[in-house]
Structures are given as C-alpha cells and as structure tokens.
mmCIF file of C-alpha atoms in Angstrom:
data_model
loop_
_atom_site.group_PDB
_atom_site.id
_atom_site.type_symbol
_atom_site.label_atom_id
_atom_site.label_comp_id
_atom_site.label_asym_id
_atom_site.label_seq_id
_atom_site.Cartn_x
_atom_site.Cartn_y
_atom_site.Cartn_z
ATOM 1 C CA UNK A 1105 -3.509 5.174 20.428
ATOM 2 C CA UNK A 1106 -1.206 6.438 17.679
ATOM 3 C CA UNK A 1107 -0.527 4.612 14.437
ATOM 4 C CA UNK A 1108 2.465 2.583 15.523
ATOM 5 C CA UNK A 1109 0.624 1.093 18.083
ATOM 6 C CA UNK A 1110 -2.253 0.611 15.868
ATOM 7 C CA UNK A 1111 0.064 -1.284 13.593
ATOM 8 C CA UNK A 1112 1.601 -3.764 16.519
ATOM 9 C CA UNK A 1113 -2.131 -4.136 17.615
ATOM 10 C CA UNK A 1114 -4.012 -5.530 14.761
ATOM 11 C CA UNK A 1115 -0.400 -7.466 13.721
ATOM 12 C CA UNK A 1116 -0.950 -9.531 16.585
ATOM 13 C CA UNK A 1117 -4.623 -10.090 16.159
ATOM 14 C CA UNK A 1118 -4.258 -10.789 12.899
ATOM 15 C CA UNK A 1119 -1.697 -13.833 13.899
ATOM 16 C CA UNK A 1120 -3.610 -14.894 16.012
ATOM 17 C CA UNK A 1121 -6.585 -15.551 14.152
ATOM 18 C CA UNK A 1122 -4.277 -16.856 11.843
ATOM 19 C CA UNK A 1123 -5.433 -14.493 8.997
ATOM 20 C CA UNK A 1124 -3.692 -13.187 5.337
ATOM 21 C CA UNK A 1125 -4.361 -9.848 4.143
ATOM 22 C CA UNK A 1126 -5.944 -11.354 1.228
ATOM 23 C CA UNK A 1127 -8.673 -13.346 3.792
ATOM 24 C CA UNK A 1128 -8.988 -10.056 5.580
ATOM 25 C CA UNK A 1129 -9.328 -8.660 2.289
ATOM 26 C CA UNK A 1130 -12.179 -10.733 1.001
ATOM 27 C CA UNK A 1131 -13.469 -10.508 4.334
ATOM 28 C CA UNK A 1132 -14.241 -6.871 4.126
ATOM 29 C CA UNK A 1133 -14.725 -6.463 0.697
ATOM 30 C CA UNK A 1134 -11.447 -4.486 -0.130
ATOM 31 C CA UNK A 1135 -7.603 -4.732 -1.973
ATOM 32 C CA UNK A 1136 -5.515 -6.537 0.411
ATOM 33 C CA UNK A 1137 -3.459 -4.056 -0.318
ATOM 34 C CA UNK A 1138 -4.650 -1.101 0.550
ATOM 35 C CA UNK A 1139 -6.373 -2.766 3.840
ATOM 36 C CA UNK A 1140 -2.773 -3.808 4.942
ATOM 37 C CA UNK A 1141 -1.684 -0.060 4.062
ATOM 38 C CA UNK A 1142 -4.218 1.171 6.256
ATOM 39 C CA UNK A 1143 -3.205 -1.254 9.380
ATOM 40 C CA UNK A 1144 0.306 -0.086 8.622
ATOM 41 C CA UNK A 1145 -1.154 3.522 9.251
ATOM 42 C CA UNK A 1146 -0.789 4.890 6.057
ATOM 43 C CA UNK A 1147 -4.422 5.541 5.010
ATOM 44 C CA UNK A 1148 -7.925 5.865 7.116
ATOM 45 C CA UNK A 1149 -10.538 3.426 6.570
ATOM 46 C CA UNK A 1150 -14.401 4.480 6.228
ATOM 47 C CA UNK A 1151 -16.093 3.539 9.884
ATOM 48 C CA UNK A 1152 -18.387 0.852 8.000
ATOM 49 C CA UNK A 1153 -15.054 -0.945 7.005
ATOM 50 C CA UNK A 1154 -13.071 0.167 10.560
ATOM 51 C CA UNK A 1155 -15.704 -1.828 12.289
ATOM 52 C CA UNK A 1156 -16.014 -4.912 10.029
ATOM 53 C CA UNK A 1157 -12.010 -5.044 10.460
ATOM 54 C CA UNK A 1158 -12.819 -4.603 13.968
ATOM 55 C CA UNK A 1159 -15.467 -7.149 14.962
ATOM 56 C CA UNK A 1160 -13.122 -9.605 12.769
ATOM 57 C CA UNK A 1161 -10.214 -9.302 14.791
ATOM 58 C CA UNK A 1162 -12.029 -8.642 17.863
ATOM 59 C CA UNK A 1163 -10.584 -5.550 18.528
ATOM 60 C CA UNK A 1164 -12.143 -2.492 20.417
ATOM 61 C CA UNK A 1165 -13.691 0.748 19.995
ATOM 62 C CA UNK A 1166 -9.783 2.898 20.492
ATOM 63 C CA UNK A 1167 -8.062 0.457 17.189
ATOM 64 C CA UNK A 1168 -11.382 1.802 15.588
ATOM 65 C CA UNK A 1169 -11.345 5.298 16.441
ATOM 66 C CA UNK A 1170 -7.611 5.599 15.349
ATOM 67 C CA UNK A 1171 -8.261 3.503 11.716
ATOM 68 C CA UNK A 1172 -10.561 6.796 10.857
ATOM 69 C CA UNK A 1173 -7.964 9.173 11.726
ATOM 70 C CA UNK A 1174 -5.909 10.421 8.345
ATOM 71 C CA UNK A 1175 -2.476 10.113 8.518
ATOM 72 C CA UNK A 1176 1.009 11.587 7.819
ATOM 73 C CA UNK A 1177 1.699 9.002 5.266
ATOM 74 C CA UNK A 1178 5.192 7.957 4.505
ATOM 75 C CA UNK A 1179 5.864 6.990 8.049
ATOM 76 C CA UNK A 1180 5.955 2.997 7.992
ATOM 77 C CA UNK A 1181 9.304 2.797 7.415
ATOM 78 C CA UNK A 1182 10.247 3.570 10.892
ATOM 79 C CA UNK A 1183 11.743 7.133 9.350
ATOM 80 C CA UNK A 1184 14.459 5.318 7.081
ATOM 81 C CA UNK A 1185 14.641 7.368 3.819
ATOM 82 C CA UNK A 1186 16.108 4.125 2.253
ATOM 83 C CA UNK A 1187 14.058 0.753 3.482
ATOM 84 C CA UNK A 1188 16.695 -1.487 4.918
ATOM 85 C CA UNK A 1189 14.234 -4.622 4.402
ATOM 86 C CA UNK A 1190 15.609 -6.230 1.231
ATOM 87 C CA UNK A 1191 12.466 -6.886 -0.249
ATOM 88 C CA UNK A 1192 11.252 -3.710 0.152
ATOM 89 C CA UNK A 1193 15.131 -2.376 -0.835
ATOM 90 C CA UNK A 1194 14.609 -4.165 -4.342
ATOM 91 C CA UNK A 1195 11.434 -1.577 -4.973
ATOM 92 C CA UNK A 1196 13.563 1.118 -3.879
ATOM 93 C CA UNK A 1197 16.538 -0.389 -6.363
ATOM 94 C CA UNK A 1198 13.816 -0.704 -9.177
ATOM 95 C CA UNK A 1199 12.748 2.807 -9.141
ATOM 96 C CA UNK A 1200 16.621 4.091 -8.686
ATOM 97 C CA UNK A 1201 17.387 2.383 -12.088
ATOM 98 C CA UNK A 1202 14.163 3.058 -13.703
ATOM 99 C CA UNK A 1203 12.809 5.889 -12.162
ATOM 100 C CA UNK A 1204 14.121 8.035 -14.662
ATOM 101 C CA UNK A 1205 12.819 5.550 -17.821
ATOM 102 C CA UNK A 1206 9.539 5.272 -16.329
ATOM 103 C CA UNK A 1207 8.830 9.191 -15.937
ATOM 104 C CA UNK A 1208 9.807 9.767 -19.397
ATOM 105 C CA UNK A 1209 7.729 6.934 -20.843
ATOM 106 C CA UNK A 1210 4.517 8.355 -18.744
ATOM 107 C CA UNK A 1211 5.368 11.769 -20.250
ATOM 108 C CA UNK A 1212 5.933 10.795 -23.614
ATOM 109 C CA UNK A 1213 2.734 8.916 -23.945
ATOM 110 C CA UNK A 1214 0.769 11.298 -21.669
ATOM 111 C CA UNK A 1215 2.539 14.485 -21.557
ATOM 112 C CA UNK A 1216 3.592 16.460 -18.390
ATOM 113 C CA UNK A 1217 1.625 15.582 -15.566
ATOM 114 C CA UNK A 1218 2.066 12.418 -12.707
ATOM 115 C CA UNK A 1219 0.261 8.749 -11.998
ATOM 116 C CA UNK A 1220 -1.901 9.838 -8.825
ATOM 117 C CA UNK A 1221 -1.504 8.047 -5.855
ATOM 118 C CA UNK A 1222 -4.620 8.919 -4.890
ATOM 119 C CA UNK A 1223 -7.180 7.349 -7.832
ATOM 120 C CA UNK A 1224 -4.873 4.368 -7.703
ATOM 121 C CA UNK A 1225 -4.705 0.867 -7.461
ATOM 122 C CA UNK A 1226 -2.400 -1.690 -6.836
ATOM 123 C CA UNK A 1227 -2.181 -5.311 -7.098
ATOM 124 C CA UNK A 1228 -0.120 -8.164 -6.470
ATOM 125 C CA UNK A 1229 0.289 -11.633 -8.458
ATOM 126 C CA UNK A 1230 1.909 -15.199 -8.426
ATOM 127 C CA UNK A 1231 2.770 -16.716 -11.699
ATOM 128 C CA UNK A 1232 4.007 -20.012 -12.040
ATOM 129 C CA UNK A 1233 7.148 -20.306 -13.960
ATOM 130 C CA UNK A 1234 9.514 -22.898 -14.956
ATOM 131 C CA UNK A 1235 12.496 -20.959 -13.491
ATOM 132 C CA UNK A 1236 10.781 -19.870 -10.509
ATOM 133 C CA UNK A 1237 7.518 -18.345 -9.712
ATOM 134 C CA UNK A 1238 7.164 -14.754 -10.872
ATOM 135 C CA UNK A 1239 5.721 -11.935 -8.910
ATOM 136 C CA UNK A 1240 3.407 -9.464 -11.345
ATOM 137 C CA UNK A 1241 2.975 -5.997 -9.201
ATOM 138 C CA UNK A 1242 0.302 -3.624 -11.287
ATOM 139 C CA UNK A 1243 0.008 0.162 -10.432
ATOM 140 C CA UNK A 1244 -3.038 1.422 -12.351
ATOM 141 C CA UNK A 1245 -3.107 5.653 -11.663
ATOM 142 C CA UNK A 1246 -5.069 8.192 -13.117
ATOM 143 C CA UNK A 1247 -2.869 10.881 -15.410
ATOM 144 C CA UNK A 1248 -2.795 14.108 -13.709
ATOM 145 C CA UNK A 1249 -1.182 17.049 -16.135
ATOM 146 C CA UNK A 1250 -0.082 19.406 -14.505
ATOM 147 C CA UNK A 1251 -1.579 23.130 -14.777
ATOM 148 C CA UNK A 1252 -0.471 25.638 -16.314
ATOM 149 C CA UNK A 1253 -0.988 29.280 -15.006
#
C-alpha cells in the first residue's frame, strides 16, 4: 500500500463511521491536525497511535504498516506546485502577499534563522462574528537561527 491509497482508504472509513478529524482527534489523543496530515500521508504516526486509528476505523494490519512508514512530504497536492482547491489557493494567496512581511517580521524580532516545521503546532478556530464567522489558524514554531560557520 502506498500513501495515496492509504489516503482513499481511511477517507472512506472515516465516512463511514461518520467521523471528524476533531472526534478522531480526541479519540486518539492528538491535533486533528496533524492526525489528518498523517492520513493524507504527510507524516508517520507512532504504532501505539497507528493502531488506536486502526481498531477505530476498523482497518487492517497493511493501513497500519504504511501509517509508520515516513514520507516524502509535500506530495498531497497531487504534484500541483500551486493548489487549485480555492480554499487551499487562499493559503497559497496569503503567503504570496505576505510571505515577504512575515519573514522580515520573524527576522526582525528573532534574527536570521526559520519557524521549524518540525517542533510545530498548528491549530484551527471558529469565532463567531457579527459579519460572519471568523476562522483563527495559529502556527506556533520553534526559532531556528541559522549557523554560522
């Protein structure tokens, strides 16, 4: 099994059982976010947590084998350098005009160096609003400067 059929795999038993990444979440004790990312195939899962998603979607022994497998991230988006999804598109927008803004801020306030990706978290809120509901997304990354040498 690779990781695209991983992904079309635990989609449909997740429908099925009529589940939310945020149930599946709570269910395992994990973001919903990063659980999703890892049924998208874009990170491994710990075999404790690949068989509690497992024996929750009633799924076998291969779907577990190939959640512990690492993988070639960046590959969800079906090889599309620009995602064609318009919600995802409106991230994509959002760091084209503020890519730039947000590096410098980070540097300014930090120095050189990146967010990691790696001791990372992300989440994902509703707030009500009078004009609409509001979507809060929070990306909390350790600094890294970069080495000099």
């Amino acid at each position: 099994m690779d990781k695209a059929e991983l992904t079309v795999t635990i989609l449909k038993a997740k429908k099925s059982k009529g589940l939310t990444w945020e149930a599946i979440g709570e269910q395992l004790g994990v973001s919903e976010l990063w659980v999703a990312s890892c049924c998208y195939g874009e990170n491994s899962m710990t075999e404790e947590t690949a068989s509690k998603l497992c024996a929750l979607l009633d799924l076998g022994s291969e779907v577990q084998g190939c959640l512990l497998e690492f993988p070639t991230k960046g590959n969800s988006l079906d090889g599309k350098l620009v995602p064609t999804d318009p919600l995802l598109y409106r991230f994509y927008e959002i760091l084209c005009v503020y890519g730039k803004a947000l590096k410098d801020s980070i540097q300014e306030k930090c120095g050189d160096g990146i967010m990691s990706a790696i001791d990372f978290t992300l989440d994902v809120e509703k707030v009500e609003h009078p004009k609409g509901d509001r979507i809060v997304v929070t990306m909390d990354g350790k600094f890294l400067p970069y080495r000099r040498f």
